[in-house]
């Protein structure tokens, strides 16, 4: 049979699309069209008679899932129009956590949880961790809550159970973490709340322990696709294996060279051992890059060739050679930031859209001086990680709806009981949470009764109103509208922000009453950093390299290329060989975000947390062939360096 869409693929992509029966691993290098390959594979399955409801595709970010969903819709409309008219004909395209929510809501009884469970975002989870520490008498200044939360999350992602963790505590921090973990679990259970880790662990446990659910889902999802397989942790790996039925129709897509999340549990061995797990597996390499120039790929290839733990491949491109890679050597971080801002200003003046430019850095603290210089040069910019949904008024509004749907969510109660002010202070809140509301003063009891009535009212309306109407109703019913109506400009902006949530909710209005609002709350909780990018906004993007994964920009600046910063301290320690490889992979990811032009920079001197350091250039720079690098010096004519004596630092390739 003739499949016209295969003509839109290169030979290796076409092979991956046509191989539909049995296990398949697609090793897709950066910019080789993995999303295109995945979406055309789904199209091909449907085109050859597979029912869409039998297809599952799982990825890591909402942005990636949304892109995949839209591409599949477009392809179905073009090549299978009979499948594009009704929602029921769409395959299931979810993030890992989104899939967890979907299946746990469906099988909540079997999972022994409440259907309307609350999803704790990162901030909500940290609050409960801090509360747990305080109740246990653990000093939150001496013992960082984020560290204890990281220890707990790392253990969970490896599949470690609390009982086993408690028996194997080997340091002061792990001992504290075990105690906090136990109380944290009790608090979540009391509030019928799940954090991000729970969404995966509860699903894994459900699949392991309930054969009827497992068999049902294996029969339902007969063709499974896992994107970014190199980033799966042990629990995600187990979920994938448990969902895979006896036919082993599992297709995983990934790149060992882009494994950069071991710190949050990603296990590169999941990809390296795929052939061991499935001896009959087919392996297909995607090596033709469509994104970058030859010079950029040469630099990336030279870096990653130093690594040992990888599936070997060599990227190539039919694109032109491109410009040399600019390397700027600055006296200090201000000098470096000036170069970056000055270069960007020249690009914009020449007609380049700010949307086409990204500034990448290893750690968050580097952004301050870069932002400062962008302001000085009047460059529009946006820092990833500052989310609309992190705004106080939005979190308050969402908490009202969540609490109405789940009155056991004490975290939400704590947030909104006195927002806006109701005269119920901390002492009153403690009494309410302890079940002693009858001991409140007369005025406080009256306020609490009114609060209970409005929560009941919101809950009642959630069963009758579409999401946008429910959000608008909550804005007014909660008292937040009146509280911000006659205030300052800042409060007026808060009202506008809340109205924007109404707009956001419109996307869920066509779903079943009651389900739409749950879906909306789910998506809000699971938003990633990349979801903070507003399409169409004219701004330069500033972000960590980790946040940049999966994105691409014509012009990319990679800053802070100094020993001890990037790569981090301890890079050359032979005991940390795997750590060193991941750091090298991180630089590889950064380089391969660039399409047309790549800029590298480092500062001879940098002040970090009040301490001045003097730095050697990153060892990574020396790995790049000298013939494709152009060393750039800053133009000091309009810039007064803080250093009185300018010193030029030369590289010895």
Short mmCIF file of N, CA, C and O in Angstrom, two decimals, residues 182-303:
data_model
loop_
_atom_site.label_atom_id
_atom_site.label_comp_id
_atom_site.label_asym_id
_atom_site.label_seq_id
_atom_site.Cartn_x
_atom_site.Cartn_y
_atom_site.Cartn_z
N UNK A 182 8.07 10.40 57.26
CA UNK A 182 6.97 9.69 57.92
C UNK A 182 5.83 10.64 58.28
O UNK A 182 4.66 10.35 58.02
N UNK A 183 6.16 11.78 58.86
CA UNK A 183 5.13 12.75 59.23
C UNK A 183 4.51 13.39 57.99
O UNK A 183 3.30 13.64 57.94
N UNK A 184 5.33 13.66 57.01
CA UNK A 184 4.87 14.23 55.74
C UNK A 184 3.83 13.34 55.08
O UNK A 184 2.79 13.81 54.61
N UNK A 185 4.08 12.03 55.08
CA UNK A 185 3.12 11.09 54.52
C UNK A 185 1.81 11.11 55.30
O UNK A 185 0.72 11.03 54.71
N UNK A 186 1.91 11.21 56.62
CA UNK A 186 0.70 11.24 57.45
C UNK A 186 -0.12 12.49 57.16
O UNK A 186 -1.35 12.45 57.10
N UNK A 187 0.57 13.62 56.98
CA UNK A 187 -0.13 14.88 56.69
C UNK A 187 -0.84 14.79 55.34
O UNK A 187 -1.99 15.23 55.19
N UNK A 188 -0.17 14.26 54.33
CA UNK A 188 -0.78 14.14 53.01
C UNK A 188 -2.00 13.22 53.06
O UNK A 188 -3.04 13.52 52.45
N UNK A 189 -1.88 12.12 53.77
CA UNK A 189 -2.99 11.17 53.87
C UNK A 189 -4.19 11.83 54.54
O UNK A 189 -5.34 11.64 54.10
N UNK A 190 -3.94 12.62 55.57
CA UNK A 190 -5.01 13.30 56.29
C UNK A 190 -5.73 14.30 55.40
O UNK A 190 -6.93 14.49 55.48
N UNK A 191 -4.97 14.94 54.50
CA UNK A 191 -5.52 15.96 53.63
C UNK A 191 -5.98 15.41 52.28
O UNK A 191 -6.44 16.16 51.44
N UNK A 192 -5.84 14.09 52.09
CA UNK A 192 -6.16 13.48 50.80
C UNK A 192 -5.44 14.21 49.68
O UNK A 192 -6.02 14.62 48.66
N UNK A 193 -4.13 14.35 49.86
CA UNK A 193 -3.29 15.07 48.91
C UNK A 193 -2.17 14.17 48.41
O UNK A 193 -1.67 13.31 49.13
N UNK A 194 -1.80 14.37 47.17
CA UNK A 194 -0.68 13.66 46.55
C UNK A 194 0.29 14.67 45.99
O UNK A 194 -0.13 15.66 45.38
N UNK A 195 1.60 14.45 46.17
CA UNK A 195 2.58 15.30 45.51
C UNK A 195 2.98 14.66 44.19
O UNK A 195 2.47 13.61 43.80
N UNK A 196 3.91 15.30 43.47
CA UNK A 196 4.28 14.80 42.15
C UNK A 196 4.82 13.38 42.19
O UNK A 196 4.52 12.56 41.33
N UNK A 197 5.66 13.08 43.19
CA UNK A 197 6.21 11.73 43.31
C UNK A 197 5.10 10.71 43.55
O UNK A 197 5.14 9.60 42.99
N UNK A 198 4.12 11.07 44.34
CA UNK A 198 3.01 10.16 44.64
C UNK A 198 2.24 9.76 43.39
O UNK A 198 1.76 8.63 43.28
N UNK A 199 2.09 10.69 42.46
CA UNK A 199 1.32 10.41 41.25
C UNK A 199 1.92 9.23 40.48
O UNK A 199 1.21 8.45 39.86
N UNK A 200 3.24 9.11 40.54
CA UNK A 200 3.91 8.00 39.87
C UNK A 200 3.94 6.75 40.76
O UNK A 200 3.67 5.64 40.29
N UNK A 201 4.25 6.93 42.03
CA UNK A 201 4.36 5.79 42.95
C UNK A 201 3.02 5.09 43.13
O UNK A 201 2.95 3.85 43.10
N UNK A 202 1.96 5.86 43.30
CA UNK A 202 0.62 5.27 43.46
C UNK A 202 0.21 4.51 42.20
O UNK A 202 -0.42 3.45 42.29
N UNK A 203 0.55 5.04 41.03
CA UNK A 203 0.24 4.35 39.78
C UNK A 203 1.06 3.07 39.68
O UNK A 203 0.52 2.01 39.31
N UNK A 204 2.36 3.14 39.99
CA UNK A 204 3.20 1.94 39.97
C UNK A 204 2.63 0.87 40.89
O UNK A 204 2.50 -0.31 40.50
N UNK A 205 2.28 1.27 42.10
CA UNK A 205 1.74 0.31 43.08
C UNK A 205 0.42 -0.29 42.60
O UNK A 205 0.17 -1.49 42.78
N UNK A 206 -0.43 0.54 41.99
CA UNK A 206 -1.71 0.06 41.47
C UNK A 206 -1.48 -0.99 40.40
O UNK A 206 -2.14 -2.05 40.40
N UNK A 207 -0.55 -0.73 39.48
CA UNK A 207 -0.26 -1.68 38.40
C UNK A 207 0.37 -2.97 38.93
O UNK A 207 0.10 -4.06 38.43
N UNK A 208 1.20 -2.84 39.95
CA UNK A 208 1.85 -4.00 40.53
C UNK A 208 0.87 -4.88 41.30
O UNK A 208 0.89 -6.13 41.19
N UNK A 209 0.01 -4.25 42.07
CA UNK A 209 -0.80 -4.97 43.05
C UNK A 209 -2.16 -5.42 42.53
O UNK A 209 -2.80 -6.27 43.14
N UNK A 210 -2.64 -4.81 41.46
CA UNK A 210 -3.99 -5.12 40.97
C UNK A 210 -3.92 -5.69 39.56
O UNK A 210 -3.81 -4.96 38.58
N UNK A 211 -4.01 -7.02 39.47
CA UNK A 211 -3.86 -7.69 38.18
C UNK A 211 -4.98 -7.32 37.21
O UNK A 211 -4.74 -7.20 36.00
N UNK A 212 -6.21 -7.13 37.71
CA UNK A 212 -7.32 -6.81 36.81
C UNK A 212 -7.14 -5.44 36.17
O UNK A 212 -7.39 -5.27 34.97
N UNK A 213 -6.67 -4.43 36.96
CA UNK A 213 -6.40 -3.11 36.40
C UNK A 213 -5.25 -3.19 35.40
O UNK A 213 -5.31 -2.62 34.31
N UNK A 214 -4.19 -3.92 35.79
CA UNK A 214 -3.02 -4.06 34.91
C UNK A 214 -3.41 -4.70 33.58
O UNK A 214 -3.04 -4.21 32.51
N UNK A 215 -4.18 -5.78 33.63
CA UNK A 215 -4.59 -6.46 32.40
C UNK A 215 -5.49 -5.58 31.55
O UNK A 215 -5.39 -5.57 30.31
N UNK A 216 -6.38 -4.83 32.21
CA UNK A 216 -7.27 -3.93 31.49
C UNK A 216 -6.46 -2.88 30.71
O UNK A 216 -6.73 -2.62 29.54
N UNK A 217 -5.48 -2.29 31.38
CA UNK A 217 -4.70 -1.22 30.75
C UNK A 217 -3.77 -1.77 29.68
O UNK A 217 -3.53 -1.11 28.67
N UNK A 218 -3.23 -2.97 29.88
CA UNK A 218 -2.40 -3.58 28.84
C UNK A 218 -3.21 -3.86 27.58
O UNK A 218 -2.72 -3.72 26.46
N UNK A 219 -4.47 -4.25 27.77
CA UNK A 219 -5.35 -4.49 26.63
C UNK A 219 -5.79 -3.18 25.97
O UNK A 219 -5.94 -3.10 24.75
N UNK A 220 -5.96 -2.14 26.79
CA UNK A 220 -6.38 -0.84 26.27
C UNK A 220 -5.23 -0.18 25.50
O UNK A 220 -5.41 0.27 24.37
N UNK A 221 -4.07 -0.09 26.13
CA UNK A 221 -2.92 0.56 25.51
C UNK A 221 -2.01 -0.50 24.89
O UNK A 221 -1.02 -0.94 25.49
N UNK A 222 -2.34 -0.88 23.66
CA UNK A 222 -1.60 -1.95 22.99
C UNK A 222 -0.34 -1.45 22.29
O UNK A 222 0.53 -2.24 21.95
N UNK A 223 -0.26 -0.13 22.08
CA UNK A 223 0.91 0.48 21.47
C UNK A 223 1.36 1.64 22.35
O UNK A 223 0.67 2.65 22.46
N UNK A 224 2.52 1.48 22.97
CA UNK A 224 3.01 2.46 23.95
C UNK A 224 4.23 3.17 23.40
O UNK A 224 5.13 2.54 22.83
N UNK A 225 4.26 4.49 23.58
CA UNK A 225 5.39 5.31 23.17
C UNK A 225 5.88 6.11 24.37
O UNK A 225 5.09 6.78 25.04
N UNK A 226 7.16 6.06 24.64
CA UNK A 226 7.76 6.81 25.74
C UNK A 226 8.80 7.76 25.17
O UNK A 226 9.81 7.33 24.60
N UNK A 227 8.54 9.05 25.30
CA UNK A 227 9.47 10.07 24.82
C UNK A 227 10.50 10.38 25.91
O UNK A 227 10.24 10.19 27.09
N UNK A 228 11.67 10.85 25.49
CA UNK A 228 12.75 11.22 26.42
C UNK A 228 13.05 10.08 27.40
O UNK A 228 13.17 10.27 28.62
N UNK A 229 13.21 8.89 26.86
CA UNK A 229 13.36 7.70 27.69
C UNK A 229 14.62 7.76 28.56
O UNK A 229 14.67 7.16 29.62
N UNK A 230 15.63 8.51 28.11
CA UNK A 230 16.85 8.62 28.90
C UNK A 230 16.62 9.35 30.22
O UNK A 230 17.43 9.26 31.14
N UNK A 231 15.49 10.07 30.34
CA UNK A 231 15.20 10.84 31.54
C UNK A 231 14.27 10.11 32.51
O UNK A 231 13.89 10.68 33.54
N UNK A 232 13.88 8.88 32.19
CA UNK A 232 13.00 8.15 33.11
C UNK A 232 13.74 7.73 34.36
O UNK A 232 14.90 7.35 34.33
N UNK A 233 13.03 7.80 35.50
CA UNK A 233 13.59 7.29 36.74
C UNK A 233 13.15 5.84 36.94
O UNK A 233 12.45 5.27 36.09
N UNK A 234 13.51 5.25 38.05
CA UNK A 234 13.21 3.84 38.27
C UNK A 234 11.71 3.57 38.31
O UNK A 234 11.23 2.55 37.81
N UNK A 235 10.95 4.47 38.93
CA UNK A 235 9.50 4.28 39.04
C UNK A 235 8.85 4.40 37.66
O UNK A 235 7.97 3.59 37.30
N UNK A 236 9.25 5.38 36.86
CA UNK A 236 8.71 5.54 35.51
C UNK A 236 9.05 4.34 34.65
O UNK A 236 8.24 3.88 33.83
N UNK A 237 10.26 3.83 34.83
CA UNK A 237 10.68 2.63 34.12
C UNK A 237 9.77 1.46 34.46
O UNK A 237 9.33 0.70 33.57
N UNK A 238 9.46 1.28 35.75
CA UNK A 238 8.60 0.19 36.18
C UNK A 238 7.19 0.35 35.62
O UNK A 238 6.56 -0.63 35.22
N UNK A 239 6.67 1.59 35.58
CA UNK A 239 5.35 1.84 35.01
C UNK A 239 5.31 1.43 33.54
O UNK A 239 4.37 0.77 33.08
N UNK A 240 6.35 1.83 32.80
CA UNK A 240 6.42 1.48 31.37
C UNK A 240 6.41 -0.04 31.18
O UNK A 240 5.71 -0.56 30.30
N UNK A 241 7.18 -0.76 31.99
CA UNK A 241 7.25 -2.21 31.88
C UNK A 241 5.91 -2.86 32.25
O UNK A 241 5.47 -3.82 31.61
N UNK A 242 5.25 -2.34 33.27
CA UNK A 242 3.99 -2.90 33.73
C UNK A 242 2.85 -2.64 32.74
O UNK A 242 1.91 -3.43 32.63
N UNK A 243 2.92 -1.52 32.01
CA UNK A 243 1.89 -1.21 31.03
C UNK A 243 2.08 -1.99 29.73
O UNK A 243 1.12 -2.16 28.96
N UNK A 244 3.30 -2.44 29.48
CA UNK A 244 3.60 -3.14 28.24
C UNK A 244 3.02 -4.55 28.29
O UNK A 244 3.35 -5.35 29.16
N UNK A 245 2.16 -4.84 27.34
CA UNK A 245 1.51 -6.14 27.29
C UNK A 245 2.41 -7.22 26.70
O UNK A 245 3.58 -6.98 26.37
N UNK A 246 1.88 -8.43 26.52
CA UNK A 246 2.69 -9.56 26.06
C UNK A 246 3.24 -9.39 24.65
O UNK A 246 4.22 -10.03 24.28
N UNK A 247 2.62 -8.51 23.83
CA UNK A 247 3.10 -8.28 22.47
C UNK A 247 4.37 -7.41 22.44
O UNK A 247 5.04 -7.33 21.42
N UNK A 248 4.66 -6.76 23.54
CA UNK A 248 5.85 -5.90 23.64
C UNK A 248 5.88 -4.80 22.58
O UNK A 248 6.94 -4.45 22.04
N UNK A 249 4.69 -4.24 22.31
CA UNK A 249 4.63 -3.13 21.36
C UNK A 249 4.95 -1.82 22.07
O UNK A 249 4.10 -0.97 22.28
N UNK A 250 6.21 -1.69 22.44
CA UNK A 250 6.66 -0.48 23.12
C UNK A 250 7.73 0.19 22.27
O UNK A 250 8.67 -0.46 21.80
N UNK A 251 7.57 1.48 22.07
CA UNK A 251 8.53 2.29 21.32
C UNK A 251 9.07 3.37 22.25
O UNK A 251 8.31 4.19 22.76
N UNK A 252 10.37 3.36 22.50
CA UNK A 252 10.98 4.39 23.33
C UNK A 252 11.88 5.25 22.46
O UNK A 252 12.54 4.77 21.53
N UNK A 253 11.88 6.54 22.77
CA UNK A 253 12.66 7.51 22.00
C UNK A 253 13.54 8.28 22.99
O UNK A 253 13.06 8.74 24.03
N UNK A 254 14.80 8.41 22.66
CA UNK A 254 15.66 9.15 23.58
C UNK A 254 17.05 9.32 23.03
O UNK A 254 17.37 8.92 21.90
N UNK A 255 17.90 9.91 23.86
CA UNK A 255 19.28 10.19 23.47
C UNK A 255 20.12 10.17 24.75
O UNK A 255 19.97 11.04 25.61
N UNK A 256 20.99 9.20 24.86
CA UNK A 256 21.85 9.12 26.04
C UNK A 256 22.70 10.36 26.22
O UNK A 256 23.08 10.72 27.33
N UNK A 257 22.99 11.04 25.10
CA UNK A 257 23.81 12.25 25.17
C UNK A 257 23.07 13.44 25.79
O UNK A 257 23.68 14.48 26.05
N UNK A 258 21.76 13.30 25.99
CA UNK A 258 20.97 14.37 26.58
C UNK A 258 20.40 13.99 27.94
O UNK A 258 19.43 14.60 28.41
N UNK A 259 21.01 13.03 28.59
CA UNK A 259 20.62 12.65 29.94
C UNK A 259 21.27 13.64 30.93
O UNK A 259 22.45 13.56 31.22
N UNK A 260 20.45 14.57 31.47
CA UNK A 260 21.00 15.63 32.33
C UNK A 260 20.22 15.78 33.64
O UNK A 260 20.36 16.80 34.33
N UNK A 261 19.43 14.78 33.98
CA UNK A 261 18.58 14.91 35.16
C UNK A 261 18.80 13.81 36.19
O UNK A 261 17.88 13.42 36.91
N UNK A 262 20.00 13.31 36.33
CA UNK A 262 20.25 12.27 37.33
C UNK A 262 19.97 12.77 38.74
O UNK A 262 19.59 11.99 39.62
N UNK A 263 20.12 14.08 38.96
CA UNK A 263 19.89 14.66 40.28
C UNK A 263 18.44 14.57 40.71
O UNK A 263 18.13 14.70 41.89
N UNK A 264 17.53 14.35 39.77
CA UNK A 264 16.15 14.13 40.16
C UNK A 264 15.69 12.71 39.84
O UNK A 264 14.51 12.43 39.73
N UNK A 265 16.65 11.81 39.71
CA UNK A 265 16.34 10.39 39.61
C UNK A 265 16.45 9.76 38.24
O UNK A 265 16.31 8.54 38.11
N UNK A 266 16.68 10.56 37.18
CA UNK A 266 16.79 9.99 35.83
C UNK A 266 17.93 8.98 35.78
O UNK A 266 19.04 9.24 36.24
N UNK A 267 17.63 7.80 35.21
CA UNK A 267 18.61 6.71 35.19
C UNK A 267 18.94 6.36 33.74
O UNK A 267 18.14 5.76 33.02
N UNK A 268 20.15 6.73 33.31
CA UNK A 268 20.57 6.49 31.94
C UNK A 268 20.60 5.00 31.61
O UNK A 268 20.49 4.60 30.45
N UNK A 269 20.71 4.15 32.65
CA UNK A 269 20.77 2.71 32.44
C UNK A 269 19.46 2.17 31.85
O UNK A 269 19.46 1.12 31.22
N UNK A 270 18.34 2.89 32.08
CA UNK A 270 17.07 2.45 31.51
C UNK A 270 17.15 2.36 29.99
O UNK A 270 16.57 1.46 29.38
N UNK A 271 17.87 3.30 29.39
CA UNK A 271 18.03 3.30 27.94
C UNK A 271 19.15 2.37 27.51
O UNK A 271 19.02 1.66 26.50
N UNK A 272 20.22 2.36 28.26
CA UNK A 272 21.36 1.52 27.91
C UNK A 272 21.01 0.03 27.97
O UNK A 272 21.62 -0.78 27.26
N UNK A 273 20.02 -0.34 28.80
CA UNK A 273 19.68 -1.75 28.99
C UNK A 273 18.43 -2.18 28.21
O UNK A 273 17.92 -3.27 28.43
N UNK A 274 17.95 -1.33 27.30
CA UNK A 274 16.71 -1.66 26.58
C UNK A 274 16.83 -2.97 25.81
O UNK A 274 15.90 -3.78 25.80
N UNK A 275 17.97 -3.21 25.19
CA UNK A 275 18.16 -4.45 24.44
C UNK A 275 18.21 -5.66 25.37
O UNK A 275 17.86 -6.77 24.96
N UNK A 276 18.66 -5.47 26.60
CA UNK A 276 18.65 -6.56 27.57
C UNK A 276 17.22 -6.87 28.01
O UNK A 276 16.82 -8.02 28.14
N UNK A 277 16.43 -5.79 28.23
CA UNK A 277 15.03 -5.96 28.63
C UNK A 277 14.20 -6.59 27.52
O UNK A 277 13.31 -7.39 27.78
N UNK A 278 14.53 -6.23 26.28
CA UNK A 278 13.78 -6.73 25.12
C UNK A 278 14.78 -7.22 24.08
O UNK A 278 15.18 -6.47 23.16
N UNK A 279 15.25 -8.46 24.20
CA UNK A 279 16.28 -8.97 23.28
C UNK A 279 15.89 -8.90 21.81
O UNK A 279 16.75 -8.85 20.94
N UNK A 280 14.58 -8.93 21.53
CA UNK A 280 14.12 -8.89 20.14
C UNK A 280 13.98 -7.45 19.62
O UNK A 280 13.47 -7.23 18.51
N UNK A 281 14.45 -6.47 20.39
CA UNK A 281 14.24 -5.06 20.05
C UNK A 281 14.97 -4.65 18.76
O UNK A 281 16.06 -5.12 18.46
N UNK A 282 14.34 -3.74 18.03
CA UNK A 282 14.95 -3.09 16.88
C UNK A 282 15.50 -1.74 17.34
O UNK A 282 14.81 -0.99 18.07
N UNK A 283 16.72 -1.41 16.93
CA UNK A 283 17.34 -0.12 17.27
C UNK A 283 17.52 0.68 16.00
O UNK A 283 18.11 0.21 15.03
N UNK A 284 17.01 1.92 15.99
CA UNK A 284 17.12 2.80 14.84
C UNK A 284 17.75 4.12 15.29
O UNK A 284 17.29 4.73 16.25
N UNK A 285 18.80 4.53 14.58
CA UNK A 285 19.49 5.78 14.90
C UNK A 285 18.99 6.90 14.00
O UNK A 285 18.94 6.75 12.78
N UNK A 286 18.63 8.03 14.60
CA UNK A 286 18.34 9.25 13.84
C UNK A 286 19.53 10.18 14.02
O UNK A 286 19.79 10.70 15.10
N UNK A 287 20.27 10.41 12.94
CA UNK A 287 21.52 11.16 13.02
C UNK A 287 21.53 12.41 12.16
O UNK A 287 22.45 13.24 12.31
N UNK A 288 20.56 12.56 11.26
CA UNK A 288 20.54 13.76 10.42
C UNK A 288 19.91 14.92 11.18
O UNK A 288 18.72 14.90 11.49
N UNK A 289 20.70 15.93 11.44
CA UNK A 289 20.25 17.10 12.19
C UNK A 289 19.70 18.16 11.23
O UNK A 289 20.33 18.46 10.20
N UNK A 290 18.53 18.71 11.57
CA UNK A 290 17.89 19.72 10.75
C UNK A 290 17.96 21.11 11.39
O UNK A 290 17.46 22.08 10.83
N UNK A 291 18.54 21.20 12.56
CA UNK A 291 18.49 22.42 13.36
C UNK A 291 19.70 23.32 13.18
O UNK A 291 19.53 24.53 12.98
N UNK A 292 20.88 22.77 13.25
CA UNK A 292 22.08 23.58 13.46
C UNK A 292 23.01 23.60 12.25
O UNK A 292 22.92 22.75 11.35
N UNK A 293 23.92 24.56 12.28
CA UNK A 293 24.95 24.64 11.25
C UNK A 293 26.01 23.56 11.49
O UNK A 293 26.09 22.95 12.56
N UNK A 294 26.84 23.35 10.48
CA UNK A 294 27.91 22.35 10.60
C UNK A 294 28.88 22.72 11.73
O UNK A 294 29.34 21.84 12.47
N UNK A 295 29.22 24.00 11.87
CA UNK A 295 30.15 24.41 12.92
C UNK A 295 29.61 24.10 14.32
O UNK A 295 30.34 23.64 15.20
N UNK A 296 28.34 24.36 14.52
CA UNK A 296 27.72 24.09 15.82
C UNK A 296 27.74 22.59 16.10
O UNK A 296 28.07 22.15 17.22
N UNK A 297 27.43 21.77 15.10
CA UNK A 297 27.45 20.32 15.29
C UNK A 297 28.87 19.80 15.52
O UNK A 297 29.08 18.85 16.27
N UNK A 298 29.84 20.41 14.85
CA UNK A 298 31.24 20.02 15.06
C UNK A 298 31.64 20.24 16.53
O UNK A 298 32.28 19.39 17.15
N UNK A 299 31.26 21.40 17.06
CA UNK A 299 31.56 21.71 18.46
C UNK A 299 30.87 20.72 19.39
O UNK A 299 31.48 20.19 20.32
N UNK A 300 29.59 20.45 19.14
CA UNK A 300 28.84 19.53 19.98
C UNK A 300 29.44 18.12 19.93
O UNK A 300 29.59 17.45 20.95
N UNK A 301 29.79 17.68 18.72
CA UNK A 301 30.36 16.35 18.56
C UNK A 301 31.70 16.20 19.27
O UNK A 301 31.99 15.15 19.85
N UNK A 302 32.51 17.24 19.21
CA UNK A 302 33.81 17.21 19.88
C UNK A 302 33.66 17.10 21.38
O UNK A 302 34.47 16.43 22.06
N UNK A 303 32.65 17.73 21.94
CA UNK A 303 32.40 17.68 23.38
C UNK A 303 31.93 16.29 23.79
O UNK A 303 32.48 15.66 24.69
#
